[in-house]
Structures are given as structure tokens and as C-alpha cells.
Amino acid sequence: MAGINVMSQEHIEVIVSGKALKARPGLTLTHALWEAGRAGEVQTGCDGGVCGACTVSIQLKGDSKTLIDLACQRQVEDGMTVFPYPAPTIPAVAPNREISPESIRAAFPTLDRCTKCGACSMVCPMDIPVMDSVTRMRSGAFEEAAEDFTSCIHCGQCRVVCEDRVKPHNMGMWVRRSLGMAQNWERLAGSAVNSPDESWDLLLDCDEETRLARCREFRKTGRVES
Amino acid sequence: MEWARDSLKRLEDSREARRNAVHEELSQEEVDRLLQEHHPDHSGKGRSIAVGANANATAFPIELADLLESKSRLPDDYVPAADIETDVLIIGGGGAACSAALALNESGLKTLLCAKLRLGDSNTVMAEGGIQAALGPEDSAQRHFADSLVGGHGKNDPQLLKRLCEQGPEGIRWLTELGCLFDVTEEGMFRLRLGGGASVPRVLACRDYTGLEIMRTLKDATRLTTTEIMEDCPALELLDDGAGQVSGATIWNRQKNCLQSVSARAVLLATGGAGQLRFQQFGTSNHVGATGDGLVLAYRQGCHLEHGGSFQYHPSGSCYPEAMSGRLVTEAIRSVGAQVVNNEGHCFINELTYRDVLAAAIIREVREGRGIQTPAGSCGVWLDTPLIDIKHGAGTLQKQFPGIVHRFAPFGIDPSQTPILIYPTLHYQNGGVRVDEWCRTEINGLWAAGEVTGGLHGTNRLMGNSLLDIITFGRRAGESIKAQLPERKAATRSAADRFQRDLQKLSESSVQGPQLFPVEMNMNATPGQ
Ligand SMILES: Cc1cc2nc3c(=O)[nH]c(=O)nc-3n(C[C@H](O)[C@H](O)[C@H](O)COP(=O)(O)OP(=O)(O)OC[C@H]3O[C@@H](n4cnc5c(N)ncnc54)[C@H](O)[C@@H]3O)c2cc1C
Ligand code: SF4
Ligand code: SF4
Ligand code: FES
């Protein structure tokens, strides 16, 4: 288990871009590259698994399958082979609050080219059911599709494996924004009441100490008396 | 987690009794003592600096003080020429930068945005817990103000704070119109959570991906404007006209590996925070670009730094496994019921108190031997995450906090079953560049917005107030620039050079600034090499 790995200071070997990299077990690929002075080889943005800058392709020892993952989330394993695999951004498509089967096809004419090969779902580092979601968009189940893409970090990999025919995450963004724009503000926000304006004077026109005391009182009672 | 078996047993045994126990609030004296004795801001490990607007006054953390007194990264013989001309230059690629770019859209002004990393690689995208706005039935802008001011120890600039609180609902409306989807209740209204230090529920969220939702929306919207975007282009120095007005910046175009100077009529600093400077060897929750560059640049132009020694150490940074160390576990997880527990199985503080107080209390537990030692050598206290499903039903944690579950999964840890080990992590720069209500710095031609600024949050920020900060003040900066655009001036390095001369009279620094990348990254930060 992880705890034991971390304790041992033995080094393991990973191959990054064809070059050997000695690394301490328990480190992420990103930090192993940093420690070796090779930070420039794989992009880093957040170092926290939410920006999608650090996508890499990985082959594990003795396994010919290629995986895609985030270098900042993936622990080093002995014998793994790694290549940087960044996905360039493509132009954004303006959302449309009149979301419908027609408007999504106008925005993304390639929607129906999906062959259900499943490659996009395979590569997604956030475990989003991308292919199923594309199917949902084709059938007009927009709410569900929006939900699917809640955790999409726009790493672009689902689009890259689809060779830019279908653009799953761009559509996900479009669906989310389009639905978002169509929301009814009054319904969402309800009726926020604001206390009468004079209390601003009591909170503002005084010295620092009085202000702090008045704010303490306000927090407890919802108003200030003097 | 075999190594923690005994400690986990004590935690489980005390759960029933802890669950519904009510916490005594600490008295003001107890709070003050706790902060004084255990908060890193008061560790005495800081120093004042000898030059510039804050000379011989405030103490800064050593790492930041060194950078404020650092040598320019521009080669001595570099003479800026207007390689690029724009009306507005926005420096930064996070939420404040994009909000300003959107406010400037359709103004007819040519806007250029330079980001050190890619657009959106920022602290904004990492925000988890949520954004505050006074939208609840019992709430008001004044109550929001009162909560934030008490949280900030009364040090907040009241005018800035009033703007923030008044414009909260409007900021959320703007985000909604851009297409942000916040969580709603079954009745279809915004779901509001209680944030630490707030007196009523006021935090809106999109699961624990609130910053991701806001950032990807702002980024998408910004890409649809006429804003020109240059990525991998850190600003190395601000330029000025020799008569006190900022008039551009020199950037390092890392894709071409060359320096380029930008002539601009207005410059907006939106470079965010400084968590990656990792003061006193704390871990950090921040993205790799958070190296305090904007503070260094503005300081050389003569700007004051407000509360420059005040930083937020977030109570719940993860401290096990090592690969996750410093990363954030959102405060919202405490607001729905996860308790903070020491090695003896005791809850030693109300986990929804102010962040600085809770962080200090955790540091005290560890110092006084009531922490849990990990095999990797770090030490922390438990965050009893399984309590959430126990209290609210199986599956609640996964439903409301999918991000946490996803991030711990590769390490074989399921937070709905096993508690998480936490220790404070360097999270937020409370202070920063002094600005007025329109984001104007003290120097003509230079605006600043977002985490790089100081004053608004006093010396401690409430959860959810900084996302509101960047939306509110990012937009206000854009509006203000539109209304008050200065004439174009020559772009020279005279202010920066003057600062260097003042510096040399006093000391010979070998540090170069801005730092640009975390030390841990071992990056080459010298242009042209
Ligand atoms: C993990 C985490 C969780 C958080 N959770 C919350 C939360 O739940 N609620 C909340 O309100 N706040 C939260 N915060 C705080 C909040 O996210 C930030 O304070 C806020 O987003 C800062 O926005 P910004 O635009 O000022 O800075 P950032 O979003 O950090 O953007 C700064 C940008 O400037 C760039 N930059 C830096 N230096 C240079 C340079 N020299 N040249 C060019 N570009 C440069 C950076 O790379 C980055 O793109 C959280 C922060 C973190 C790190
Ligand atoms: S979207 Fe592309 S990759 Fe995904 S299933 Fe369809 S064809 Fe395959
Ligand atoms: S849906 Fe596509 S872009 Fe989004 S995280 Fe998954 S692979 Fe990356
Ligand atoms: S660096 Fe952001 S996801 Fe890895």
C-alpha cells in the first residue's frame, strides 16, 4: 500500500520522452520531473488535477495498452514509459440560450458523425462517460449531458482521440453555458431582502474599533442599534 | 492505512459522543492568544525591507522580502521598444483578468491579455468550495459586510468591502447570464451553504468544482471576444513614462524565447497570489504561477502593499499521501459535517470558526504532540469525512464532493470510509497592492484586481469572498479603465531602474525577481537561455 512505498527511499526508473528518469516512489510524475530538473518537459498549470495542462500518454511495464492521464495526479511506477501529450485549444463556439436539437447541430454540424467507438470515454482522466453523453446530446437530453460534464477540465483528450470530428468537451461546454444562460434569475435567487440603507452609515462612519464592535453585534442580532 | 490503526480506532470510538456535542465558542482573549502563539503570521519569522513605499515598516515573510528587494530580470543593456501596441494590457490569466477582459469587450479598445501559463491556469480554476453573495432570505449586504469584517479582524478597507457585499448578487447574476451553473435545491433555487465565520448560509457552489465552473465559463467567454491572448508570456517588468505613469510592460515570450515590450495606455495587474513561495516551508494549495510576481512589479513602481505580512493558511490542506501534500480539502466539507479530530479522538475546536483560528489550533495540536504522524514524516490531524454519509445518508459525499473522492481514489483512499489527514497549507494572500474602489493603484496608468490586491479582506479572508472579489473588482477595473483611459506615453524602464539604484545603495542582492516559478520546480527562468 501507498504508506509503505513512501517510506522506502529506493529509486525506480521511468522513461520520459525516451530518457530514463530516476524517481522516488510515491511521487507524482510531475514532481519526479521537477526533482530531476526536467520540469520543462511536461506542462504544469495547477498541479492539482483541474487544469488539464499536464496530459501524458503512458504505457505500463509489460502492458502494450496506452493510457492517457494527468502527470500531476499519476504516481510513478517502475518501468512505465511516458510521453507528453498536450492537446491544443480550438476556437470556442458561442452558446445559444435557445438550446434545441437544431441549434446544437447548427453549432456543431459534426454531432451525428459519432460512430460510438468509445475512445473518448476511454481516455477521459476525469472518468466522464463521454460517448454516452454525446449520445444524450444527439437525443436532446441536454440536462443529463450538462451534468456529465460537471467535472470536465477541458484537457481536450476526448477531442484529440476523435480526430476532431466530434468535439465532445466543446459541446459539453456549449450545452452547459446554453442551459445556464436560459435559467430564470428570479426563480434562482428568490427575493433577497436587504436591510434599510441607514445601517451602512452606522457600519462605515466610525473608527476601526467601533466598527468592529458594531459588526460583532450585527452578526448576532442582524442589526445595529447605535 | 494500517499504520494509523490505533488512532483511527480512537476516532471511531469517540464519534457517537462527538457527533451532536455543542462547542463552546472561544473567548476573544483565547482567540488572540491562539493566533499569537501558533499562527504562522506571528511566528516572528519575517523581516522588514529597506527600500520602497513600505520601507522599514511592515514585516514580510522572508521569501517575499527577498523578492521585493530583488534584482530585475531584464538584462542591463535591454532597451524597451514598443514591439507591441495596445490600448489595454491585462497581465494574468485567471478570473480577475478574464472578468476585466469581458468588461472591456465591445468598448472599441484594443485589449491584450498576457498570461504566464495558459489562459485559465490559475488559482481561480482550483477553487472548490464556492462563492459568497447575500442572496438568502435572512441575509443582507450589511450582514455580509459584518461577517467579513469580523473575520478580517476589523482591518478591512470598509469602502472596498461595502462594494464587494453590495455587488454580490449582481456578480452572481452576471455569471449566470454567462452560463454558469450553480447547484440548486429541489425547489430550483440556489443552494446556499454556511461558510466558516458566516452568520447565515451564503455560499453558492458547483459541487466542489466551483472555480472550475467559473473559470472555464469565463475562459470560453473571453475567447469569444476580440481580446488578444498571449500565453506562456510572463511579465518581467512594468514600464513607465519617466514621469510617474505606468505605460506598458516587458514580457518574456517563452514560445519564441525572446523579450517583447508592450506599449499600453492602461495596465491591469491580475497576477494573483504568492502561495508557491511556500513560506516557512509550508505546503501550498496554489497553482504553480502563484509566485507573487505582481507584488514585486507594482512595488518597484512605487505602490504600497497593504497587509503584506498577512497570509491565509487554510486549515485543511491534505497531508497524506505525500503526493497530495498541501492540496486543498475544501472548507465546505466541514460545513456539511466533517469534524476535525486529534490523535486522542477529541474535537478540539469548533471546525466552523474562522480559518486563521482553526489553522492555529491544528498547529497547536501537532506541536503539543496530539497530531498523527505519517510514515512519510509529516504530521496532521483527522478530518472525519465519513461523518458526512453517516449524518446525511450514504452517497452524500460522492454526490456533493466528487472532486475529493476522485483525487484520493488513485491512492486507494475513499474519504467516505476513511478520514483524511490534514495540516494547514499556504492558501491565500490576504494583503497586496493598495487600490481604491475602482481598482486604481497609487500610480497613474496602473490598475490592479483580484488576489494581487490588499485591503478588502483585512488580515483574514472568509471562504467564498475571493471568487466574489475577482468577479466584482475584475469587472470594475474594466469599467474604470474604459472611463479613465490615459493618453499613450513613452514606455521606458526608468522607474524600475531608479528602484534598482536605490536598492544597490543599501544592499547587494543576488536574488532575481519576479520569481516566476516555484523553487521546487527547478525551472530555468532566464530569458534567452
Ligand atoms: C485550491 C484553492 C481553492 C480555493 N477555493 C476558493 C473558494 O472556494 N472560494 C473562494 O472564494 N476562493 C477560493 N480560493 C481563492 C481564489 O480561487 C483565488 O483567490 C482567486 O481565484 C484569485 O483570482 P485571481 O484572478 O486574482 O488570480 P489567479 O486566478 O491566480 O490568476 C492569476 C493569473 O496570473 C498569472 N500570472 C502570475 N504571474 C504572472 C506574470 N508575471 N505575468 C503574467 N501572468 C502572471 C497566473 O499564472 C494566473 O493565470 C481558492 C484558491 C485555491 C488555490
Ligand atoms: S465522440 Fe468520437 S471518440 Fe467518442 S465515441 Fe463518438 S466517434 Fe468515438
Ligand atoms: S471530457 Fe474530454 S476534455 Fe473533459 S476531462 Fe474528459 S477527456 Fe478531458
Ligand atoms: S497541472 Fe493542472 S491538471 Fe495537472
mmCIF file of C-alpha atoms in Angstrom, chain A residues 1-4 6-7 24-28 31 33-40 43-53 72-73 75 87 89-95 97 125-127 146-147 149-154 173-183 185-200 203-204 208 211-212 214-216 218-223, chain B residues 1-3 28 117-118 120-122 125-126 134-143 145-147 149-150 153-156 158-159 162 165-166 169-170 172-173 176-182 184 186-190 197-199 206-207 209 212-213 216-217 219-221 223-224 231-232 276 278 285-289 320-324 327 354 375-376 399 406-407 410-411 518 520-523:
data_model
loop_
_atom_site.group_PDB
_atom_site.id
_atom_site.type_symbol
_atom_site.label_atom_id
_atom_site.label_comp_id
_atom_site.label_asym_id
_atom_site.label_seq_id
_atom_site.Cartn_x
_atom_site.Cartn_y
_atom_site.Cartn_z
ATOM 1 C CA MET A 1 0.000 0.000 0.000
ATOM 2 C CA ALA A 2 0.971 3.605 -0.510
ATOM 3 C CA GLY A 3 2.245 4.157 3.041
ATOM 4 C CA ILE A 4 4.916 1.517 2.662
ATOM 5 C CA VAL A 6 6.502 6.271 0.590
ATOM 6 C CA MET A 7 8.787 5.074 3.346
ATOM 7 C CA ARG A 24 11.341 8.273 -5.592
ATOM 8 C CA PRO A 25 8.296 6.023 -5.297
ATOM 9 C CA GLY A 26 5.231 7.864 -4.053
ATOM 10 C CA LEU A 27 5.904 10.960 -6.152
ATOM 11 C CA THR A 28 3.676 12.085 -8.951
ATOM 12 C CA HIS A 31 7.085 16.121 -9.102
ATOM 13 C CA LEU A 33 10.228 15.582 -13.333
ATOM 14 C CA TRP A 34 10.664 18.673 -11.142
ATOM 15 C CA GLU A 35 13.105 16.912 -8.845
ATOM 16 C CA ALA A 36 15.138 15.767 -11.833
ATOM 17 C CA GLY A 37 15.317 19.316 -13.237
ATOM 18 C CA ARG A 38 13.116 18.334 -16.177
ATOM 19 C CA ALA A 39 10.040 20.423 -15.380
ATOM 20 C CA GLY A 40 10.008 21.923 -18.853
ATOM 21 C CA GLN A 43 3.450 21.414 -18.903
ATOM 22 C CA THR A 44 2.137 22.204 -15.440
ATOM 23 C CA GLY A 45 -0.648 24.629 -14.610
ATOM 24 C CA CYS A 46 -2.455 23.862 -11.372
ATOM 25 C CA ASP A 47 -0.517 20.836 -10.093
ATOM 26 C CA GLY A 48 -3.871 19.828 -8.658
ATOM 27 C CA GLY A 49 -5.735 17.879 -11.328
ATOM 28 C CA VAL A 50 -8.109 20.580 -12.554
ATOM 29 C CA CYS A 51 -6.487 22.491 -15.412
ATOM 30 C CA GLY A 52 -5.626 19.750 -17.907
ATOM 31 C CA ALA A 53 -2.199 21.170 -18.811
ATOM 32 C CA CYS A 72 0.240 15.720 -11.671
ATOM 33 C CA GLN A 73 -2.155 13.011 -10.478
ATOM 34 C CA GLN A 75 2.224 8.205 -9.309
ATOM 35 C CA ALA A 87 -3.989 18.992 -26.698
ATOM 36 C CA THR A 89 -7.130 24.517 -27.867
ATOM 37 C CA ILE A 90 -9.520 25.152 -30.721
ATOM 38 C CA PRO A 91 -11.764 28.213 -31.135
ATOM 39 C CA ALA A 92 -14.774 28.496 -28.824
ATOM 40 C CA VAL A 93 -18.329 28.259 -30.177
ATOM 41 C CA ALA A 94 -20.825 30.840 -28.936
ATOM 42 C CA PRO A 95 -23.548 29.352 -26.713
ATOM 43 C CA ARG A 97 -29.925 30.136 -24.965
ATOM 44 C CA PRO A 125 -8.895 11.358 -16.980
ATOM 45 C CA MET A 126 -11.996 12.532 -15.116
ATOM 46 C CA ASP A 127 -13.964 9.327 -15.840
ATOM 47 C CA ALA A 146 -24.628 19.060 -18.831
ATOM 48 C CA GLU A 147 -24.444 17.023 -15.634
ATOM 49 C CA PHE A 149 -19.546 17.451 -17.981
ATOM 50 C CA THR A 150 -19.641 18.975 -14.472
ATOM 51 C CA SER A 151 -16.105 17.812 -13.768
ATOM 52 C CA CYS A 152 -14.660 18.368 -17.278
ATOM 53 C CA ILE A 153 -11.256 20.020 -17.021
ATOM 54 C CA HIS A 154 -11.068 20.671 -20.780
ATOM 55 C CA MET A 173 -19.224 23.484 -22.588
ATOM 56 C CA TRP A 174 -21.720 24.734 -25.127
ATOM 57 C CA VAL A 175 -24.563 22.742 -23.596
ATOM 58 C CA ARG A 176 -23.702 23.850 -20.068
ATOM 59 C CA ARG A 177 -23.417 27.511 -20.992
ATOM 60 C CA SER A 178 -26.528 27.451 -23.148
ATOM 61 C CA LEU A 179 -28.596 25.898 -20.371
ATOM 62 C CA GLY A 180 -27.029 28.233 -17.831
ATOM 63 C CA MET A 181 -27.956 31.314 -19.826
ATOM 64 C CA ALA A 182 -31.530 30.109 -20.202
ATOM 65 C CA GLN A 183 -32.055 29.925 -16.415
ATOM 66 C CA TRP A 185 -32.764 34.535 -12.399
ATOM 67 C CA GLU A 186 -35.842 35.475 -10.352
ATOM 68 C CA ARG A 187 -36.586 31.829 -9.687
ATOM 69 C CA LEU A 188 -32.988 31.027 -8.719
ATOM 70 C CA ALA A 189 -32.398 33.990 -6.483
ATOM 71 C CA GLY A 190 -35.774 34.239 -4.783
ATOM 72 C CA SER A 191 -36.400 37.508 -3.012
ATOM 73 C CA ALA A 192 -33.308 38.650 -1.225
ATOM 74 C CA VAL A 193 -34.237 41.285 1.325
ATOM 75 C CA ASN A 194 -31.774 43.967 2.173
ATOM 76 C CA SER A 195 -31.833 45.839 5.423
ATOM 77 C CA PRO A 196 -32.516 49.554 5.153
ATOM 78 C CA ASP A 197 -29.703 51.691 3.894
ATOM 79 C CA GLU A 198 -29.138 53.729 7.032
ATOM 80 C CA SER A 199 -27.283 50.882 8.687
ATOM 81 C CA TRP A 200 -24.444 51.469 6.243
ATOM 82 C CA LEU A 203 -21.107 50.496 9.874
ATOM 83 C CA LEU A 204 -18.986 52.941 7.921
ATOM 84 C CA GLU A 208 -11.937 50.888 13.344
ATOM 85 C CA ARG A 211 -16.830 49.378 13.520
ATOM 86 C CA LEU A 212 -15.584 46.012 14.685
ATOM 87 C CA ARG A 214 -20.847 47.122 15.701
ATOM 88 C CA CYS A 215 -20.167 44.348 13.209
ATOM 89 C CA ARG A 216 -19.956 41.799 16.022
ATOM 90 C CA PHE A 218 -24.780 42.930 13.763
ATOM 91 C CA ARG A 219 -23.719 39.325 13.244
ATOM 92 C CA LYS A 220 -25.607 38.280 16.334
ATOM 93 C CA THR A 221 -28.768 40.324 16.037
ATOM 94 C CA GLY A 222 -28.955 41.258 12.364
ATOM 95 C CA ARG A 223 -28.931 44.969 13.178
ATOM 96 C CA MET B 1 -3.762 2.889 6.477
ATOM 97 C CA GLU B 2 -2.543 0.161 8.779
ATOM 98 C CA TRP B 3 -0.003 2.478 10.422
ATOM 99 C CA GLN B 28 -11.754 36.880 22.281
ATOM 100 C CA LEU B 117 0.970 29.921 -18.272
ATOM 101 C CA ARG B 118 -2.027 29.054 -20.429
ATOM 102 C CA GLY B 120 -7.099 29.780 -17.129
ATOM 103 C CA ASP B 121 -4.136 28.082 -15.423
ATOM 104 C CA SER B 122 -4.657 29.910 -12.162
ATOM 105 C CA VAL B 125 -9.674 27.188 -11.640
ATOM 106 C CA MET B 126 -8.715 25.384 -8.427
ATOM 107 C CA ALA B 134 -26.058 37.819 0.098
ATOM 108 C CA LEU B 135 -28.969 36.007 -1.534
ATOM 109 C CA GLY B 136 -30.538 34.205 1.412
ATOM 110 C CA PRO B 137 -33.876 35.201 2.968
ATOM 111 C CA GLU B 138 -32.257 36.257 6.256
ATOM 112 C CA ASP B 139 -29.320 37.907 4.578
ATOM 113 C CA SER B 140 -28.269 41.382 3.514
ATOM 114 C CA ALA B 141 -25.246 43.166 2.124
ATOM 115 C CA GLN B 142 -24.713 44.611 5.588
ATOM 116 C CA ARG B 143 -24.690 41.221 7.242
ATOM 117 C CA PHE B 145 -20.131 43.083 5.479
ATOM 118 C CA ALA B 146 -20.314 42.425 9.215
ATOM 119 C CA ASP B 147 -19.279 38.779 8.877
ATOM 120 C CA LEU B 149 -15.143 42.494 8.750
ATOM 121 C CA VAL B 150 -15.193 40.450 11.934
ATOM 122 C CA HIS B 153 -10.169 41.374 12.404
ATOM 123 C CA GLY B 154 -11.625 44.786 11.549
ATOM 124 C CA LYS B 155 -8.696 45.583 9.285
ATOM 125 C CA ASN B 156 -10.691 45.526 6.046
ATOM 126 C CA PRO B 158 -14.616 49.465 4.613
ATOM 127 C CA GLN B 159 -15.236 51.136 1.260
ATOM 128 C CA LYS B 162 -19.030 47.666 1.011
ATOM 129 C CA CYS B 165 -21.009 42.978 -0.464
ATOM 130 C CA GLU B 166 -23.393 45.284 -2.320
ATOM 131 C CA PRO B 169 -25.974 39.338 -6.046
ATOM 132 C CA GLU B 170 -25.216 41.298 -9.223
ATOM 133 C CA ILE B 172 -23.833 36.049 -9.445
ATOM 134 C CA ARG B 173 -26.400 37.296 -11.904
ATOM 135 C CA THR B 176 -25.464 33.139 -14.524
ATOM 136 C CA GLU B 177 -26.023 35.175 -17.662
ATOM 137 C CA LEU B 178 -22.657 33.975 -18.933
ATOM 138 C CA GLY B 179 -23.935 30.453 -18.405
ATOM 139 C CA CYS B 180 -22.522 29.319 -15.051
ATOM 140 C CA LEU B 181 -24.499 26.538 -13.421
ATOM 141 C CA PHE B 182 -24.589 26.708 -9.644
ATOM 142 C CA VAL B 184 -29.826 24.374 -6.818
ATOM 143 C CA GLU B 186 -35.151 20.741 -5.070
ATOM 144 C CA GLU B 187 -37.281 23.872 -5.351
ATOM 145 C CA GLY B 188 -34.945 25.136 -8.064
ATOM 146 C CA MET B 189 -33.377 27.923 -6.026
ATOM 147 C CA PHE B 190 -29.678 28.461 -5.416
ATOM 148 C CA GLY B 197 -17.303 32.619 10.010
ATOM 149 C CA ALA B 198 -20.592 33.458 8.304
ATOM 150 C CA SER B 199 -23.721 34.040 10.374
ATOM 151 C CA CYS B 206 -20.997 23.996 -8.256
ATOM 152 C CA ARG B 207 -20.276 20.769 -6.358
ATOM 153 C CA TYR B 209 -15.692 22.384 -8.713
ATOM 154 C CA LEU B 212 -13.508 25.191 -12.483
ATOM 155 C CA GLU B 213 -17.077 26.067 -13.449
ATOM 156 C CA ARG B 216 -13.967 27.548 -17.840
ATOM 157 C CA THR B 217 -17.013 29.751 -18.445
ATOM 158 C CA LYS B 219 -12.307 31.499 -20.432
ATOM 159 C CA ASP B 220 -14.785 30.356 -23.062
ATOM 160 C CA ALA B 221 -16.495 33.756 -22.999
ATOM 161 C CA ARG B 223 -12.092 33.564 -26.181
ATOM 162 C CA LEU B 224 -15.244 34.741 -27.929
ATOM 163 C CA GLU B 231 0.031 32.509 -23.412
ATOM 164 C CA ASP B 232 3.364 31.488 -21.846
ATOM 165 C CA GLN B 276 4.112 28.993 -4.236
ATOM 166 C CA ARG B 278 5.900 28.373 0.472
ATOM 167 C CA SER B 285 -2.749 24.731 -2.383
ATOM 168 C CA ASN B 286 -1.874 27.203 -5.129
ATOM 169 C CA HIS B 287 -1.243 26.721 -8.850
ATOM 170 C CA VAL B 288 2.381 26.948 -9.971
ATOM 171 C CA GLY B 289 2.078 30.519 -11.239
ATOM 172 C CA TYR B 320 -1.152 12.298 3.386
ATOM 173 C CA PRO B 321 -0.234 10.726 0.963
ATOM 174 C CA GLU B 322 2.900 12.681 0.131
ATOM 175 C CA ALA B 323 1.854 13.158 -3.490
ATOM 176 C CA MET B 324 -1.201 15.092 -2.286
ATOM 177 C CA ARG B 327 -3.532 20.219 -1.696
ATOM 178 C CA TYR B 354 -12.512 31.486 11.313
ATOM 179 C CA PRO B 375 5.133 7.242 7.526
ATOM 180 C CA ALA B 376 6.380 9.996 5.210
ATOM 181 C CA LYS B 399 -22.697 13.470 -4.734
ATOM 182 C CA HIS B 406 -11.776 11.456 -7.441
ATOM 183 C CA ARG B 407 -8.470 12.923 -6.266
ATOM 184 C CA PRO B 410 -5.622 6.756 -7.100
ATOM 185 C CA PHE B 411 -4.111 6.360 -3.640
ATOM 186 C CA PRO B 518 8.289 27.705 -7.639
ATOM 187 C CA GLU B 520 10.689 23.219 -6.220
ATOM 188 C CA MET B 521 10.144 23.212 -9.969
ATOM 189 C CA ASN B 522 13.843 23.809 -10.771
ATOM 190 C CA MET B 523 12.851 25.787 -13.854
#
